[in-house]
Tab-separated table of C-alpha atoms and ligand atoms in Angstrom:
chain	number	residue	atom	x	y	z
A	1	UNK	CA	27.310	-10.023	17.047
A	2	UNK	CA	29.120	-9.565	13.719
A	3	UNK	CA	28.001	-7.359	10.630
A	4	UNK	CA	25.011	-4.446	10.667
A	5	UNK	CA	21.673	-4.602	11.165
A	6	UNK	CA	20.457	-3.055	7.646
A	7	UNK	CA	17.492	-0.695	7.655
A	8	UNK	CA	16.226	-1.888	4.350
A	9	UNK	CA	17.393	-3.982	1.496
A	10	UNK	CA	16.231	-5.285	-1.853
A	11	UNK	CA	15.150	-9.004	-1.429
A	12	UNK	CA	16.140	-11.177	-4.783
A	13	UNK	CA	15.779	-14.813	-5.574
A	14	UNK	CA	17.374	-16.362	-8.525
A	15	UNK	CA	13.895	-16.349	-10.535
A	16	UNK	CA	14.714	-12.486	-10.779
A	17	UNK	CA	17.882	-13.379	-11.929
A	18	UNK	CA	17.222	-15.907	-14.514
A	19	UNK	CA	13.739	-13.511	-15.545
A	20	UNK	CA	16.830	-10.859	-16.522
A	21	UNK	CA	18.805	-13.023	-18.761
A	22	UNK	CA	15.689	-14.308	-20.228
A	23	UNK	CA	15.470	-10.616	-21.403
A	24	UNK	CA	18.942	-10.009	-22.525
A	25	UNK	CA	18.896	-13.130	-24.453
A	26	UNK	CA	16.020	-11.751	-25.995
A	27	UNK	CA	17.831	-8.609	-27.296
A	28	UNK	CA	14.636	-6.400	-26.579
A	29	UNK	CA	15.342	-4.147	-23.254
A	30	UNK	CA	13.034	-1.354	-23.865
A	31	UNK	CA	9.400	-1.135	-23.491
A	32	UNK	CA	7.533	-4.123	-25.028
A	33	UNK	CA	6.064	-7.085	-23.905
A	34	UNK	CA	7.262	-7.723	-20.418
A	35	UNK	CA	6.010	-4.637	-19.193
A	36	UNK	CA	2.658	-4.994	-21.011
A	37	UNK	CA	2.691	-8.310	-18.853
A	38	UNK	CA	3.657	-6.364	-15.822
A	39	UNK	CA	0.663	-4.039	-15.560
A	40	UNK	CA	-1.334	-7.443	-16.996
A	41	UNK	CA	-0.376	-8.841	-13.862
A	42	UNK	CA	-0.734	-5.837	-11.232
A	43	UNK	CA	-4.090	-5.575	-12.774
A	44	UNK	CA	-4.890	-9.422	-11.815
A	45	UNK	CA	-3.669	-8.926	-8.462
A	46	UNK	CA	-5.222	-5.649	-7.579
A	47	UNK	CA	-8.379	-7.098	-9.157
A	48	UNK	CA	-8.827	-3.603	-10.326
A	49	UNK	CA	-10.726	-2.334	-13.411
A	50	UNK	CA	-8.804	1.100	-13.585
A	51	UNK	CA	-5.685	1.241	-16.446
A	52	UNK	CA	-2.241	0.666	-15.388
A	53	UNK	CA	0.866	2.547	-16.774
A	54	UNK	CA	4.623	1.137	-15.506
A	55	UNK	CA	7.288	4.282	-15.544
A	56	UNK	CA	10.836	4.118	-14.354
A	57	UNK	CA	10.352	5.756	-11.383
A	58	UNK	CA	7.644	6.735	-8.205
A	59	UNK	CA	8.867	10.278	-8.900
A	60	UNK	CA	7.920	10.175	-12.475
A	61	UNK	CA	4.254	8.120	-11.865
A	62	UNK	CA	3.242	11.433	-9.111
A	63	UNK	CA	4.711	14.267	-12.125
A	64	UNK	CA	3.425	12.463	-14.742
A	65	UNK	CA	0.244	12.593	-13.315
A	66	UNK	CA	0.438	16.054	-12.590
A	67	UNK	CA	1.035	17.073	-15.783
A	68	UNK	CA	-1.647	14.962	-17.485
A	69	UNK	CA	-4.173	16.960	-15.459
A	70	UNK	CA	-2.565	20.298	-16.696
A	71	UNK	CA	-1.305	21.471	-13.216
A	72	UNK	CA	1.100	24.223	-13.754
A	73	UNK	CA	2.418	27.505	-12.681
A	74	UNK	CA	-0.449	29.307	-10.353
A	75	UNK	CA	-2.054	26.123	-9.550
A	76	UNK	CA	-2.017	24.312	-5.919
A	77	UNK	CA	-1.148	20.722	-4.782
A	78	UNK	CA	-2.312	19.783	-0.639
A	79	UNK	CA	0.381	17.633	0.463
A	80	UNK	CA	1.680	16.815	3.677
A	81	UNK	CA	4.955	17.711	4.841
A	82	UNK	CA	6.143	14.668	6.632
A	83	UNK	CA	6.580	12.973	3.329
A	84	UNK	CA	9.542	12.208	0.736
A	85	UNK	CA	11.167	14.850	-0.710
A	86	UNK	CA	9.937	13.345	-4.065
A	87	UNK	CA	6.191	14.203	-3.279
A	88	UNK	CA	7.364	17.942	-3.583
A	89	UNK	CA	9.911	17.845	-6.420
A	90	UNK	CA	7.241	15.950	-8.456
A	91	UNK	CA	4.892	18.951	-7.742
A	92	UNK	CA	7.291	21.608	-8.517
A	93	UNK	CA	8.339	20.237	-11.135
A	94	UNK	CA	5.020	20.537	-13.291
A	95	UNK	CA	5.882	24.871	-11.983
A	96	UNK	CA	2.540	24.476	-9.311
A	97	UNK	CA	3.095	25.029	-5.634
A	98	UNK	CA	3.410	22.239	-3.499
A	99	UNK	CA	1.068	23.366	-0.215
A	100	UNK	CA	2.262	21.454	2.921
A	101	UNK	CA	0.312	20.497	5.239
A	102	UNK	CA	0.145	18.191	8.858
A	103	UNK	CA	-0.553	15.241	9.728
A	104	UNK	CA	-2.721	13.014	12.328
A	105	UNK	CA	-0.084	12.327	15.221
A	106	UNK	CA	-1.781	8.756	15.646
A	107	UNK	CA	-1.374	7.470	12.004
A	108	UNK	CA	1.144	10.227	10.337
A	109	UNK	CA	-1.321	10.403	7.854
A	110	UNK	CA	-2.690	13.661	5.866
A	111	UNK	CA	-4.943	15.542	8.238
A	112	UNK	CA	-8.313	16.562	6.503
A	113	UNK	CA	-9.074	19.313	8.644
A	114	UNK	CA	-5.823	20.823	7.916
A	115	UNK	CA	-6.093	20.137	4.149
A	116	UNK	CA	-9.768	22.057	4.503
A	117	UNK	CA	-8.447	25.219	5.699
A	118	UNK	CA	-5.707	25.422	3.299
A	119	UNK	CA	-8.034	25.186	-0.003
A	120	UNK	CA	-8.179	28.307	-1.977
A	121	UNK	CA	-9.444	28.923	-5.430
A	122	UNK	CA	-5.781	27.860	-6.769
A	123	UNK	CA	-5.915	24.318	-5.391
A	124	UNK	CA	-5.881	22.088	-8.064
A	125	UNK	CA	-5.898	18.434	-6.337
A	126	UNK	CA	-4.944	16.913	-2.792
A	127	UNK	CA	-1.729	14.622	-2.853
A	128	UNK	CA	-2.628	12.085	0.430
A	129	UNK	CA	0.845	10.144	1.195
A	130	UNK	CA	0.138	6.467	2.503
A	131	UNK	CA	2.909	7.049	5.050
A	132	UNK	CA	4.430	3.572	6.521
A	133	UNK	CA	2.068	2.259	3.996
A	134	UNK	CA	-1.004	3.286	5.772
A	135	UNK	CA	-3.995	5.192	4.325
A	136	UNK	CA	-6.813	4.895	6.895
A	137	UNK	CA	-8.619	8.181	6.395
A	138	UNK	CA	-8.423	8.673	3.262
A	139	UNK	CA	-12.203	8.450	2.684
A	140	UNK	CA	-12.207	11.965	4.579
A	141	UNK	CA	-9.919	13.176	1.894
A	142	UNK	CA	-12.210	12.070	-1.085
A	143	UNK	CA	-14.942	13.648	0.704
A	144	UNK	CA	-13.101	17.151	0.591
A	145	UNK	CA	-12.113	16.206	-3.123
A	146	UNK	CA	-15.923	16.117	-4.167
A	147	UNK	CA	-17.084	18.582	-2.115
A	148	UNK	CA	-14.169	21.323	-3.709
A	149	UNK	CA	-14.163	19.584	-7.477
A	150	UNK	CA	-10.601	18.533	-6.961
A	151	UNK	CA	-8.288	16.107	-8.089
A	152	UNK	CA	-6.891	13.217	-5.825
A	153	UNK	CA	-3.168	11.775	-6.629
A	154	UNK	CA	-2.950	9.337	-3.559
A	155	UNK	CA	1.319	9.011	-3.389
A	156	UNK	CA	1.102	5.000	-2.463
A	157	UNK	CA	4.358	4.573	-3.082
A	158	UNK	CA	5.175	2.762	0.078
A	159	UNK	CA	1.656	0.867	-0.323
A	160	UNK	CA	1.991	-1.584	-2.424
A	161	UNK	CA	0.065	-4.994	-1.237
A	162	UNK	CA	-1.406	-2.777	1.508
A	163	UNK	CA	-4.791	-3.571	2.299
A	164	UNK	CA	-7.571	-0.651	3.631
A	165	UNK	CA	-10.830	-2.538	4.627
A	166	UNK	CA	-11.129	-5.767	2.458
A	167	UNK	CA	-9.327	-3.734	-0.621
A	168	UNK	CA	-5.894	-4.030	-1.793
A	169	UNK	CA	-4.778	-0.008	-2.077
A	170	UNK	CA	-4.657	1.153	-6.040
A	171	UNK	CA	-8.433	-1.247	-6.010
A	172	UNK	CA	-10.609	1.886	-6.602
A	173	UNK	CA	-9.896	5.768	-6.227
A	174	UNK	CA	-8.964	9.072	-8.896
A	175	UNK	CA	-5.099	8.669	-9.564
A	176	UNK	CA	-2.999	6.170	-7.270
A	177	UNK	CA	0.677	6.123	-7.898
A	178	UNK	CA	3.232	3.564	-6.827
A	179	UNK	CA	6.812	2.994	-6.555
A	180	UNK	CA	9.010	-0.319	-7.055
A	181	UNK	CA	12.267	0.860	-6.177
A	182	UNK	CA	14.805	-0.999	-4.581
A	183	UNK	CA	13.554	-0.802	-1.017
A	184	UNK	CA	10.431	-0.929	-1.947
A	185	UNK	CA	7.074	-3.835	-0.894
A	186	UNK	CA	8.196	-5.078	-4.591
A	187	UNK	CA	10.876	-3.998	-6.517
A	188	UNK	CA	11.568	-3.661	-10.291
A	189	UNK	CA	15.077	-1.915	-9.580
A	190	UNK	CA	13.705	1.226	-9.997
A	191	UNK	CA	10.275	1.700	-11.294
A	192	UNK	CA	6.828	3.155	-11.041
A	193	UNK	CA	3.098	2.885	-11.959
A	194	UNK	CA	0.158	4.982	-12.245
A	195	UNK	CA	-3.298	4.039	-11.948
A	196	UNK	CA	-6.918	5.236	-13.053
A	197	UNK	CA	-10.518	4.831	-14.229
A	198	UNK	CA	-9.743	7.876	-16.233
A	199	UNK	CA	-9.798	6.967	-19.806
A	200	UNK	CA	-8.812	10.343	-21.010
A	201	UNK	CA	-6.152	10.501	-18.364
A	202	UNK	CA	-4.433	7.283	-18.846
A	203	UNK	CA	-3.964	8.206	-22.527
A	204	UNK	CA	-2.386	11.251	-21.730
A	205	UNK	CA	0.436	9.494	-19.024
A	206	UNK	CA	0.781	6.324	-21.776
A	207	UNK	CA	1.910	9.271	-24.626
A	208	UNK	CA	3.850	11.343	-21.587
A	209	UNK	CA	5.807	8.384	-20.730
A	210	UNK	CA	7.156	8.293	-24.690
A	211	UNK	CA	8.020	11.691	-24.970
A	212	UNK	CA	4.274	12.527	-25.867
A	213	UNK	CA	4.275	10.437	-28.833
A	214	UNK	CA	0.816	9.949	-29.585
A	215	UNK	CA	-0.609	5.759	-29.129
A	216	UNK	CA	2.977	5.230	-29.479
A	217	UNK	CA	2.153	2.586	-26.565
A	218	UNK	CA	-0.468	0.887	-28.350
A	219	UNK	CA	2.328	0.585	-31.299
A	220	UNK	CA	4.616	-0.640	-29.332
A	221	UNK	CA	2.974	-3.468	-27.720
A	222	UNK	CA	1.614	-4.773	-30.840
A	223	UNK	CA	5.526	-5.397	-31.381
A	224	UNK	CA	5.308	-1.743	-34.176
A	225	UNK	CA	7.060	1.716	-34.477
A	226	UNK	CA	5.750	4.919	-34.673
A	227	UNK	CA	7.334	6.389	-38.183
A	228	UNK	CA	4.506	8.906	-38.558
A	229	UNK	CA	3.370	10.574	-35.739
A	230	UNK	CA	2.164	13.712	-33.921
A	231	UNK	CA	2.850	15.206	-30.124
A	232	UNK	CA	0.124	17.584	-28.751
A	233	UNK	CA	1.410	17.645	-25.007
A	234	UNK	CA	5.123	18.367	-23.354
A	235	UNK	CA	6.222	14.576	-22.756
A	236	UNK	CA	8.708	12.722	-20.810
A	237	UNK	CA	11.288	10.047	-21.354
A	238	UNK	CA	9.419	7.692	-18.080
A	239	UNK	CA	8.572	4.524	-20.074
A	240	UNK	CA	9.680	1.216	-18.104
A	241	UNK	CA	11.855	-1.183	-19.933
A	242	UNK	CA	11.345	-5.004	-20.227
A	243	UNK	CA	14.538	-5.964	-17.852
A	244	UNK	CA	12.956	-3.961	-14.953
A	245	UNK	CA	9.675	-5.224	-15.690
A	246	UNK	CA	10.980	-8.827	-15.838
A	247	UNK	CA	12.219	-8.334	-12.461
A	248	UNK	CA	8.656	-6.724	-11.221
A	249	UNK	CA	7.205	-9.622	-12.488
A	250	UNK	CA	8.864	-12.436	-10.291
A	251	UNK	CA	8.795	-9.761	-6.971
A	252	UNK	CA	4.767	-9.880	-7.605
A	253	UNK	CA	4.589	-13.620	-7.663
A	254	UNK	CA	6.474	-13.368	-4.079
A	255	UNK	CA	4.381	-10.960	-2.377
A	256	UNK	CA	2.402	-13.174	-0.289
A	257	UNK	CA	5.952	-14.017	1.439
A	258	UNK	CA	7.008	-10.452	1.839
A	259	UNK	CA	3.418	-9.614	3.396
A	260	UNK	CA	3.426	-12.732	5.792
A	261	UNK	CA	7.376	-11.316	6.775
A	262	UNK	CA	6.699	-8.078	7.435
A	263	UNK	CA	3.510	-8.550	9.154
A	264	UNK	CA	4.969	-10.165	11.425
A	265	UNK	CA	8.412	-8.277	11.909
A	266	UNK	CA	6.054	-5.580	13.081
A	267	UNK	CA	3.727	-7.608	14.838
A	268	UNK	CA	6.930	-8.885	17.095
A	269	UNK	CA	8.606	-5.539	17.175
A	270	UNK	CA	5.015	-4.478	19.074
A	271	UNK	CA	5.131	-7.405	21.119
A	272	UNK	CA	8.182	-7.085	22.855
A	273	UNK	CA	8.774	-3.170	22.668
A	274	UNK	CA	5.214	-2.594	24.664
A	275	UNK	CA	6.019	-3.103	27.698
A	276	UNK	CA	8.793	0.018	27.192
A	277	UNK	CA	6.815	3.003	27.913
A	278	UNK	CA	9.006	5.780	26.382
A	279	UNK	CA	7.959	4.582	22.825
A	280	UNK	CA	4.988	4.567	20.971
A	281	UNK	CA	3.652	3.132	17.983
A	282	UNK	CA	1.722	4.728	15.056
A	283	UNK	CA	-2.217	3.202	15.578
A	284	UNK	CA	-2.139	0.594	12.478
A	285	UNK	CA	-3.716	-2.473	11.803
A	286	UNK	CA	-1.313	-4.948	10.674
A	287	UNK	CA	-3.520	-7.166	9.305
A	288	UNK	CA	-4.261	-5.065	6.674
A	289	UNK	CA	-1.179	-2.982	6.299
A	290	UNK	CA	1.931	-4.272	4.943
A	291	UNK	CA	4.555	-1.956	6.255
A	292	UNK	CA	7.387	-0.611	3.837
A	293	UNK	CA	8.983	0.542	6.724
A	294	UNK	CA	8.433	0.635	10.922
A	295	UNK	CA	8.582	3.542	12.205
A	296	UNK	CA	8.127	4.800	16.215
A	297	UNK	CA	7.867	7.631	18.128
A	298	UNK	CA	10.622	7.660	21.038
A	299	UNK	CA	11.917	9.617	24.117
A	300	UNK	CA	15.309	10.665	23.612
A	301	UNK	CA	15.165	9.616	19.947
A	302	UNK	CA	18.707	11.135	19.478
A	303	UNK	CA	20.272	9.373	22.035
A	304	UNK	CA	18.384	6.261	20.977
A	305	UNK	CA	19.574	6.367	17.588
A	306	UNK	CA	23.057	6.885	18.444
A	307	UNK	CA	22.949	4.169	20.538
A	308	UNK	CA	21.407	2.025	17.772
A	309	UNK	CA	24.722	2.811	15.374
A	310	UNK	CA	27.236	2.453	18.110
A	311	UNK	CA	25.662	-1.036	17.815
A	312	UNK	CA	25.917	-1.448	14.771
A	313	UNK	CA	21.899	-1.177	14.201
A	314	UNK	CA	20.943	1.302	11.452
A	315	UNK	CA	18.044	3.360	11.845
A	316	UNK	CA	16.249	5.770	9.643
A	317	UNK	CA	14.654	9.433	9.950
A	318	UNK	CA	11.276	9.519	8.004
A	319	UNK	CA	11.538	12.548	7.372
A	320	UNK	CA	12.694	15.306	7.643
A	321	UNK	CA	9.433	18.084	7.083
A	322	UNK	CA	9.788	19.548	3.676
A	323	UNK	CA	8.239	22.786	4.616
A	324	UNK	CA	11.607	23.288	6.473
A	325	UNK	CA	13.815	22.983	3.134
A	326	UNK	CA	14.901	25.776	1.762
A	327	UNK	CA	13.419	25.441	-1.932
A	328	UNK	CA	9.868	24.485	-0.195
A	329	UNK	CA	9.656	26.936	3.357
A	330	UNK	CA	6.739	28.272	4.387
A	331	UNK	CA	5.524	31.501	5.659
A	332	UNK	CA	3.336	29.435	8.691
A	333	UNK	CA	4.360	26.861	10.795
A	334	UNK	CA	3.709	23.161	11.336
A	335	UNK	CA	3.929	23.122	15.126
A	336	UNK	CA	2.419	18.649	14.905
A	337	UNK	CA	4.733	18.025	11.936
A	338	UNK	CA	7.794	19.469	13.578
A	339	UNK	CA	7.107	18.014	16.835
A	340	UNK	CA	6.541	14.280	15.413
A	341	UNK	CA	9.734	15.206	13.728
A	342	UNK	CA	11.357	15.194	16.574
A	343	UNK	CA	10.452	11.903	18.099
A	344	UNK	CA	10.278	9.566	15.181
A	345	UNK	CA	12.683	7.129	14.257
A	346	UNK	CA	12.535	3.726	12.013
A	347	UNK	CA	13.752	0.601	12.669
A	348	UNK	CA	14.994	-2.080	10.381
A	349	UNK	CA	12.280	-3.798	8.352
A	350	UNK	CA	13.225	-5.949	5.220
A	351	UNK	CA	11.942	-9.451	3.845
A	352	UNK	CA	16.006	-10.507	4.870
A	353	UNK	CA	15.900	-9.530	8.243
A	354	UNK	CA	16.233	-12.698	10.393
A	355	UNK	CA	14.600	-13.275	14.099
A	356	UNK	CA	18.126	-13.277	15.434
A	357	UNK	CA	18.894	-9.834	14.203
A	358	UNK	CA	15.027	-8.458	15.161
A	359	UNK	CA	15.861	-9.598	18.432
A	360	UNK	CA	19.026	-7.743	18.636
A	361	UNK	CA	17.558	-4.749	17.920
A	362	UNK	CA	14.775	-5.046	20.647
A	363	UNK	CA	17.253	-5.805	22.608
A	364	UNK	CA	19.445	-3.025	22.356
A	365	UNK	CA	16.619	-0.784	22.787
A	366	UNK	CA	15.639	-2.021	26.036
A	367	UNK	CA	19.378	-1.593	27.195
A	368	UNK	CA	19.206	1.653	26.275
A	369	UNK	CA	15.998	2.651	28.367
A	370	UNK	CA	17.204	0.491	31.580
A	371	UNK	CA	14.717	-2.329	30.797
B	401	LIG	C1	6.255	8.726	-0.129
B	401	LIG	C2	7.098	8.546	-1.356
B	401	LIG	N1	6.761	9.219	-2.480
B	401	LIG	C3	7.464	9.094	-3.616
B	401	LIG	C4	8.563	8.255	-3.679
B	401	LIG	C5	9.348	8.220	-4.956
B	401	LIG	O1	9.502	6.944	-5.498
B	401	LIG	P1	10.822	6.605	-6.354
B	401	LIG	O2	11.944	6.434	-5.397
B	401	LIG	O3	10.450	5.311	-7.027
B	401	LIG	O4	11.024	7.705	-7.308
B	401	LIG	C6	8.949	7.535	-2.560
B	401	LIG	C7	10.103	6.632	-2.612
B	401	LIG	O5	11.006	6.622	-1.860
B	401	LIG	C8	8.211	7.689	-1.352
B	401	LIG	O6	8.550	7.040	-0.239
């Protein structure tokens, strides 16, 4: 078989394409209309009342938020280890410390208990990471949240069009940030968004995302400048522009494809890898979630993998345990984190991925445990 398996890939149609020119024709590439159309739209979808806020990045949704609640220097963010490095650079950023913490081996998702006994009178707010696009037990961690009078920033970035119960994820809950990067369930090139009932709070990201520029998005998408105006708060250059916006907007219309394609890549990837008892899969519903990426736990994950790219398969590491970078290292261990470190791997997972190529890669991995 000719050419690699990819891991992950953007997904484009030519409606993307055209929606981009429409912009440049227009000669307006900065923040205006498309992306007040953008979060328009997310809201429909979601069919959320909480505000929407587009920003260029995932990254710069989870700091912005963070610094709209005035965490700083002294202050403590609960996050769990097994996540992107991005969870912890958004939290050190804002000068707070980024607490890690483990995860449930089942779902790779926070663990409450563990978030419990790491609250101290610095902890600020509890970041929950919808890892693989997963959140089930996050109801545990909004429990906790009430119970200490803290903040929850739910990182979602991966969750997009994931479901938990009967709601879409970014429905209902404190702060929910998500990501449209490349790779992402929808993509705006890069791009972000950040979500809340919280009027106060939404006013502060919309000025943080212009540089703190007071209303200056109000101005802006009644088509005005802001000649004469004041900044109370440090803000940020994170606004979205219309040409990634543009490009959100057609990925959205699509995302009853993408869910009904990645559903089932993982629903087939379960079906035939099974009856292969030295992996295991993380205990999700794929009904309701729609997996950025598929990750398992296997024997020999190593040798697996380099098996995998001496077939030309590429295969990911989710992730590497921040607690064990140098800028973030701990004084206590993570003995769950560092053991699931050791045996997970992720296999390819993208709206392009054809049956032919899905079935190489199952195949490959039952060659390489004798089956
Ligand atoms: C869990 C998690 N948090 C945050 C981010 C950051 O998003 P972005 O790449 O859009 O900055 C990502 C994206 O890779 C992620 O997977």
């Amino acid at each position: 078989m000719s050419g690699k398996i990819r891991l992950s890939k953007s997904s484009l149609s030519n409606a993307e394409k055209e929606a981009v020119l429409a912009v440049l024709d227009k000669e307006f590439l900065g923040m205006g209309e498309e992306v007040m159309a953008f979060e328009q739209e997310i809201q429909n979808y979601l069919q959320t009342t909480m505000d929407i806020v587009c920003v260029n990045t995932g990254t710069s949704a989870l700091h912005l938020a963070l610094n709209a609640l005035d965490i700083g220097e002294g202050d403590e963010v609960i996050v769990p280890s097994l996540t992107y490095v991005a969870s912890f650079a958004a939290i050190s950023a804002t000068g707070a410390t980024a607490v890690a913490c483990e995860v449930n081996p089942k779902t790779l998702f926070i663990d409450a208990k563990d978030v419990a006994s790491k609250i101290t009178p610095n902890t600020k707010a509890i970041m929950p990471v919808h890892y693989a696009s997963n959140s089930q037990g996050i109801e545990e961690i909004y429990t906790l949240a009430k119970q200490y009078n803290l903040r929850v920033i739910e990182d979602a970035a991966q969750a997009f069009g994931s479901k938990r119960g009967e709601k879409l994820v970014g429905q209902e809950g404190d702060i929910i940030c998500f990501s449209f990067d490349g790779i992402k369930n929808i993509t705006s090139g890069e791009g972000g968004a950040i979500l809340s009932h919280d009027k106060v709070f939404i006013q502060r990201v919309q000025d943080g995302r212009l540089l703190g520029v007071h209303k200056d998005t109000q101005k802006r998408y009644s088509g005005q400048r802001s000649w004469d105006f004041n900044v109370e708060h440090q803000g940020f250059r994170y606004h979205m522009s219309n040409i990634m916006a543009a490009i959100g907007r057609e990925q959205l219309k699509r995302i009853d494809s993408f869910r009904q394609k990645r559903q089932h890549i993982a629903k087939t990837y379960i079906a035939s890898l099974s009856s292969v008892a030295q992996i295991t899969f993380l205990e999700f519903d794929f009904e309701m979630v729609l997996p950025h990426i598929f990750v398992i736990k296997a024997e020999k994950r190593d040798e697996l993998r380099e098996y995998l790219l001496a077939n030309d398969i590429e295969c990911g590491i989710h992730y590497k345990p921040n607690h064990l970078l140098t800028l973030y290292k701990t004084s206590y261990d993570l003995p769950l984190t560092q053991e699931i470190y050791e045996q997970i791997l992720t296999l390819p997972c993208h709206n392009d991925l054809t049956q032919k190529q899905q079935l190489r890669v199952i195949e490959v991995i039952k060659e390489f445990y004798g089956k």
